[in-house]
Amino acid sequence: MTEHNEDFIIEASGLTHYYGPQPAIDNVDFKVRRGEILGFLGPNGAGKTTTMRILTGYMPPTRGKVTIDGMDIVGQSLECRRKIGYLPETVPLHTDMTVKSYLKFMASLRGLGSKQINTKLPDVIETCRLEDYYNTIIGKLSKGYRQRVGIAQAIFHEPEILVLDEPTIGIDPIQVVETRKLIQDIGRQQTVVLSSHILPEVSMVCGRVLIINQGKIVAEDTPTNLAERLQSTQHISLEISKTNVKIQPLLEKIAGVTNIKRTNDREKTSFEITTENDLDIRDNISRIIMENDCSLLSMQMTSMSLEDIFLKLTTSEEL
Amino acid sequence: MRGLRAIILKEIQFFFTSPTGYIVGMIFLLGTGVFFTIDMGSPFPEASLTKFFVGIDFGASTFGGISLILILISPILTMRLISEEQKLGTIELLLTSPVRDWEIILGKFIASFIFLMFMIAMTAYYPILLFIFGDPDPGPIYSGYLGIILYGTLTLSIGLLTSTLTSNQIVAAVVAMGTLLILYFADYASTMVTGFWATLIQELGIKSHFDDFHKGIIDSHDVVYFLTITILFVFLSIRILESRRWR
C-alpha cells in the first residue's frame, strides 16, 4: 500500500474515464480532507457524475486510482463502499415500496441489524422531515420528498463520507434552503462531497470548491480565495447625468480598460467598465467626467462573483 | 450475508404484496387445474397425473401440463428482477452498497425460487384430492414433484439471465420464453435427425429429462442436467452483472 496521509479521507490521482473515444474526465487529481464539505462545480456534462460514480465504486476508472481512507476503491471495494452514503443524481428509488420499508431495506443492505435500524429510523425520519409520509408509497411522493427519502437512505448508516450528486436539482426553493441546511448540519460531523451547477449553492455550503470543465479541474480553492484570485479583473458601474459623446472614447483610452458597455436612459447614461489589472482607475474616470462638463451620479467598483469566475473559467469565448 | 438476506426479504415481500404475484399465481393454478381436470376425465385417472405433469399425448410426444405452463409463467416472475433495477437506476444504489454482486443475483434468484415453490405447493391440492377419492400410485407423483421443482428452478435461472441482460422487462420475458420453448421442443427436433445430432439435441432439451421423473424414475443424469444448467445460468448472470462495472 502506498503512503497514506491521515488528514485525507479521499485521495484521487490521475483519474481518467472513457465512455467512447472522448474522455469524460481526464487526469483528475484531488484530495478530500476529513470533515470538509467539498463542492464539484461545473456545467452539465463536465464529468461531475462520472467522478462521483468512480468515488462510490459504481464503476472503476479507465486509468488512475482512488483511495478511501487509504483503501483502494477497486481492490477493496466492499470495505470502501461501507464508508460511503450515496445519492445519485436521478434519485433512483423503489417506487413500489413505502418510505419506511424502503429505508429499512437500504439500511439492512448497508449491513445494519434490525435492532439498530429500529432505533435509528425515528431520528433519520425526523432529520429528513418525513414524519407525515412514513407509510406512503414512494411512487406517490413529490420530487422534493423523494429527494428527502434519497438523502435519508444515504445518511441512515452514518457513513463517514456522503456523496451527493446534484442534491438540490428539481426541488422548490424552500426545500432547496432546507436541503442545504441539512447538508451543512451533516457536514459538521461527516465528510461531504457534492456536485452542483448552481454557484451560490456551492459558495454557501462548501468549504472548498473544485471547478471542473470538460473533464478537467480548472480551479480549486475556497469560494473566497477563488473570488480573490480573480480580483484583478474589476467591474466599475458608472452613472452620469447626461450624454456626452466624447466621454466613451476618452474612457477607452484609460490604461487597463478592456471593455465598455453603454446604456442610455432618459435622464442618465450608464457605463459598465471592465478593467484588466487591479489599478484603481476611479480617479481618472471622475476627472474625465468633470472635464467634460457632466456630473457623476454614481460609481461603484465590484469584484467578480463566483458566478462570473465560473463563467470565465468554463467558457472559452468572450461573453 | 445481511445484504443477501435483505435482498431475499425485499423480493419475497414484493411477490406477496404486489398484484403481479397473485395474478401469476392465479393463472398458474388455472392452467394446471385444466390439465388436472383433463386427467380426471381420462381412463384410470387415479393411477397417475400424466396430463397434469407432461400434458396431452400427441402420439410422437406429449404437449402441455405444468411443464409447459412453467415456461410461460417463470419468465413473468423473473423478468423484473434485474431489469427493473436497471430501468429505475436503483442498480446504482445496489452496486454501491456493501453487497457482493453474487449476493444480489443469488438473493433475487432465491426469492423467485421461494415464490415458485409456494405456487407449486398450491398445486398439491390436486394430488391430495386424488389421495382422498382414489388410490393413486404415490411414487410417480413424488418423483414428478421433485422433477417439477428441478425443472422450475432451471426456468427461473434462464429468466434471471435474460433479466440481467436488458433493462426492458418485456424483452427479458420474451427472450426467456423463446429460449425455454426451443429447449422444450428440442425433443421433437431430435426426431428429425439421426445419430450423434439426435442424441445431442435430445440431451439438451429439457422435456426428455423431465419425462423420466413423472414416470417415477429419478435418474442421476437428469438431476445433474437440471442442476448444471441452473448453476451455469445463475453464474452467467453474476458475471454479466459484474461486467456492468466495466462497461
Short mmCIF file of N, CA and C in Angstrom, two decimals, chain A residues 17 53 56-60 74 77-78 81-82 86 88 90 92-97 101-102 105-106 108-113 116 153, chain B residues 2-7 10-11 13-14 80 84-85 88-101 103 108 244-247:
data_model
loop_
_atom_site.label_atom_id
_atom_site.label_comp_id
_atom_site.label_asym_id
_atom_site.label_seq_id
_atom_site.Cartn_x
_atom_site.Cartn_y
_atom_site.Cartn_z
N HIS A 17 -11.53 8.62 -17.33
CA HIS A 17 -12.55 7.65 -17.69
C HIS A 17 -13.06 7.92 -19.11
N ARG A 53 -19.43 8.67 -9.58
CA ARG A 53 -19.63 7.23 -9.75
C ARG A 53 -18.35 6.45 -9.48
N THR A 56 -17.76 6.37 -5.64
CA THR A 56 -18.63 5.49 -4.87
C THR A 56 -18.44 4.02 -5.24
N GLY A 57 -17.55 3.76 -6.18
CA GLY A 57 -17.28 2.36 -6.53
C GLY A 57 -18.29 1.78 -7.49
N TYR A 58 -19.13 2.64 -8.12
CA TYR A 58 -20.11 2.12 -9.08
C TYR A 58 -19.40 1.61 -10.33
N MET A 59 -18.37 2.34 -10.74
CA MET A 59 -17.57 1.84 -11.86
C MET A 59 -16.11 2.21 -11.64
N PRO A 60 -15.22 1.40 -12.16
CA PRO A 60 -13.81 1.71 -11.97
C PRO A 60 -13.34 2.72 -13.01
N VAL A 74 -11.13 0.03 -6.01
CA VAL A 74 -11.34 -1.14 -6.87
C VAL A 74 -10.94 -2.42 -6.13
N SER A 77 -13.10 -2.79 -2.63
CA SER A 77 -14.34 -2.10 -2.93
C SER A 77 -15.37 -2.20 -1.80
N LEU A 78 -15.53 -3.40 -1.28
CA LEU A 78 -16.57 -3.63 -0.27
C LEU A 78 -16.33 -2.80 0.99
N ARG A 81 -17.02 0.81 0.16
CA ARG A 81 -18.44 1.11 -0.01
C ARG A 81 -19.17 1.19 1.33
N ARG A 82 -18.65 0.47 2.34
CA ARG A 82 -19.26 0.53 3.66
C ARG A 82 -19.18 1.93 4.26
N TYR A 86 -24.54 7.41 -0.58
CA TYR A 86 -24.55 7.98 -1.92
C TYR A 86 -25.96 8.34 -2.36
N PRO A 88 -27.47 9.33 -5.90
CA PRO A 88 -27.23 9.60 -7.31
C PRO A 88 -28.10 10.74 -7.82
N THR A 90 -30.20 11.09 -10.27
CA THR A 90 -31.58 10.85 -10.66
C THR A 90 -32.47 10.42 -9.50
N PRO A 92 -32.70 7.46 -7.75
CA PRO A 92 -33.43 6.23 -8.03
C PRO A 92 -33.96 5.59 -6.76
N LEU A 93 -35.26 5.34 -6.74
CA LEU A 93 -35.88 4.73 -5.56
C LEU A 93 -36.81 3.62 -6.03
N HIS A 94 -37.04 2.67 -5.15
CA HIS A 94 -38.01 1.62 -5.47
C HIS A 94 -39.40 2.20 -5.26
N THR A 95 -40.04 2.56 -6.36
CA THR A 95 -41.28 3.32 -6.28
C THR A 95 -42.45 2.52 -5.72
N ASP A 96 -42.32 1.20 -5.66
CA ASP A 96 -43.46 0.41 -5.17
C ASP A 96 -43.37 0.11 -3.67
N MET A 97 -42.35 0.67 -3.00
CA MET A 97 -42.23 0.42 -1.57
C MET A 97 -42.68 1.64 -0.78
N SER A 101 -40.46 0.97 4.62
CA SER A 101 -39.87 -0.31 4.24
C SER A 101 -38.66 -0.11 3.33
N TYR A 102 -38.69 0.96 2.53
CA TYR A 102 -37.53 1.23 1.67
C TYR A 102 -36.30 1.59 2.52
N PHE A 105 -34.96 -1.39 4.18
CA PHE A 105 -34.27 -2.26 3.22
C PHE A 105 -32.86 -1.73 2.93
N MET A 106 -32.77 -0.43 2.64
CA MET A 106 -31.46 0.14 2.31
C MET A 106 -30.50 0.03 3.49
N SER A 108 -30.52 -2.25 5.86
CA SER A 108 -30.05 -3.62 6.06
C SER A 108 -29.10 -4.02 4.95
N LEU A 109 -29.28 -3.43 3.78
CA LEU A 109 -28.34 -3.66 2.68
C LEU A 109 -26.96 -3.12 3.05
N ARG A 110 -26.96 -2.04 3.80
CA ARG A 110 -25.69 -1.45 4.26
C ARG A 110 -25.15 -2.15 5.50
N GLY A 111 -25.79 -3.25 5.89
CA GLY A 111 -25.25 -4.08 6.95
C GLY A 111 -25.70 -3.75 8.35
N LEU A 112 -26.75 -2.96 8.49
CA LEU A 112 -27.26 -2.66 9.83
C LEU A 112 -28.21 -3.77 10.29
N GLY A 113 -28.15 -4.11 11.56
CA GLY A 113 -29.06 -5.12 12.11
C GLY A 113 -30.42 -4.51 12.37
N GLN A 116 -30.58 -2.04 15.36
CA GLN A 116 -30.01 -0.73 15.05
C GLN A 116 -30.96 0.08 14.18
N GLN A 153 -31.82 7.71 2.94
CA GLN A 153 -31.15 6.41 2.76
C GLN A 153 -29.63 6.58 2.74
N ARG B 2 -25.84 -10.22 5.47
CA ARG B 2 -27.02 -9.40 5.74
C ARG B 2 -27.62 -8.84 4.46
N GLY B 3 -26.71 -8.51 3.53
CA GLY B 3 -27.18 -7.99 2.25
C GLY B 3 -28.01 -9.01 1.51
N LEU B 4 -27.51 -10.26 1.51
CA LEU B 4 -28.23 -11.34 0.83
C LEU B 4 -29.62 -11.49 1.44
N ARG B 5 -29.66 -11.50 2.77
CA ARG B 5 -30.94 -11.68 3.45
C ARG B 5 -31.89 -10.51 3.15
N ALA B 6 -31.32 -9.31 3.15
CA ALA B 6 -32.15 -8.13 2.88
C ALA B 6 -32.77 -8.21 1.49
N ILE B 7 -31.98 -8.65 0.52
CA ILE B 7 -32.49 -8.72 -0.85
C ILE B 7 -33.57 -9.80 -0.96
N LYS B 10 -36.76 -8.53 0.69
CA LYS B 10 -37.41 -7.47 -0.07
C LYS B 10 -38.15 -8.04 -1.28
N GLU B 11 -37.50 -8.96 -1.99
CA GLU B 11 -38.12 -9.52 -3.19
C GLU B 11 -39.33 -10.39 -2.84
N GLN B 13 -41.18 -10.06 -0.26
CA GLN B 13 -42.22 -9.11 0.13
C GLN B 13 -42.93 -8.57 -1.12
N PHE B 14 -42.14 -8.30 -2.16
CA PHE B 14 -42.75 -7.81 -3.39
C PHE B 14 -43.70 -8.85 -3.97
N ARG B 80 -38.68 -8.90 -13.97
CA ARG B 80 -38.38 -7.61 -13.36
C ARG B 80 -37.17 -7.63 -12.43
N GLU B 84 -35.75 -4.19 -13.85
CA GLU B 84 -36.38 -3.03 -13.23
C GLU B 84 -35.34 -2.17 -12.51
N GLU B 85 -34.39 -2.82 -11.88
CA GLU B 85 -33.34 -2.08 -11.18
C GLU B 85 -32.54 -1.23 -12.18
N LEU B 88 -35.00 1.69 -13.43
CA LEU B 88 -35.21 2.73 -12.42
C LEU B 88 -33.90 3.40 -12.01
N GLY B 89 -32.78 2.74 -12.29
CA GLY B 89 -31.49 3.28 -11.87
C GLY B 89 -31.11 2.87 -10.46
N THR B 90 -32.00 2.09 -9.81
CA THR B 90 -31.71 1.68 -8.44
C THR B 90 -30.51 0.72 -8.39
N ILE B 91 -30.14 0.20 -9.54
CA ILE B 91 -28.97 -0.67 -9.62
C ILE B 91 -27.73 0.11 -9.14
N GLU B 92 -27.75 1.42 -9.35
CA GLU B 92 -26.60 2.25 -8.94
C GLU B 92 -26.44 2.23 -7.42
N LEU B 93 -27.58 2.28 -6.71
CA LEU B 93 -27.51 2.22 -5.25
C LEU B 93 -27.17 0.81 -4.77
N LEU B 94 -27.68 -0.17 -5.51
CA LEU B 94 -27.43 -1.56 -5.15
C LEU B 94 -25.93 -1.87 -5.31
N LEU B 95 -25.36 -1.42 -6.41
CA LEU B 95 -23.96 -1.74 -6.69
C LEU B 95 -22.99 -0.90 -5.87
N THR B 96 -23.48 0.21 -5.29
CA THR B 96 -22.59 0.99 -4.43
C THR B 96 -22.81 0.67 -2.96
N SER B 97 -23.73 -0.26 -2.68
CA SER B 97 -23.90 -0.73 -1.30
C SER B 97 -22.87 -1.82 -1.04
N PRO B 98 -22.56 -2.02 0.24
CA PRO B 98 -21.54 -3.05 0.53
C PRO B 98 -22.10 -4.46 0.42
N VAL B 99 -22.62 -4.80 -0.75
CA VAL B 99 -23.03 -6.18 -1.00
C VAL B 99 -22.28 -6.68 -2.23
N ARG B 100 -21.96 -7.96 -2.22
CA ARG B 100 -21.25 -8.53 -3.37
C ARG B 100 -22.24 -8.76 -4.50
N ASP B 101 -21.71 -8.77 -5.72
CA ASP B 101 -22.58 -8.96 -6.88
C ASP B 101 -23.33 -10.29 -6.81
N GLU B 103 -24.31 -11.79 -4.23
CA GLU B 103 -25.40 -11.72 -3.25
C GLU B 103 -26.66 -11.12 -3.87
N LYS B 108 -31.99 -12.49 -5.36
CA LYS B 108 -33.17 -12.38 -6.22
C LYS B 108 -33.60 -13.75 -6.72
N ARG B 244 -21.05 -5.17 -15.83
CA ARG B 244 -21.65 -3.84 -15.91
C ARG B 244 -20.68 -2.75 -15.44
N ARG B 245 -19.93 -3.11 -14.42
CA ARG B 245 -18.99 -2.13 -13.86
C ARG B 245 -17.92 -1.72 -14.86
N TRP B 246 -17.63 -2.60 -15.78
CA TRP B 246 -16.52 -2.33 -16.70
C TRP B 246 -16.99 -1.73 -18.00
N ARG B 247 -18.30 -1.58 -18.15
CA ARG B 247 -18.81 -1.03 -19.40
C ARG B 247 -18.81 0.49 -19.37
#
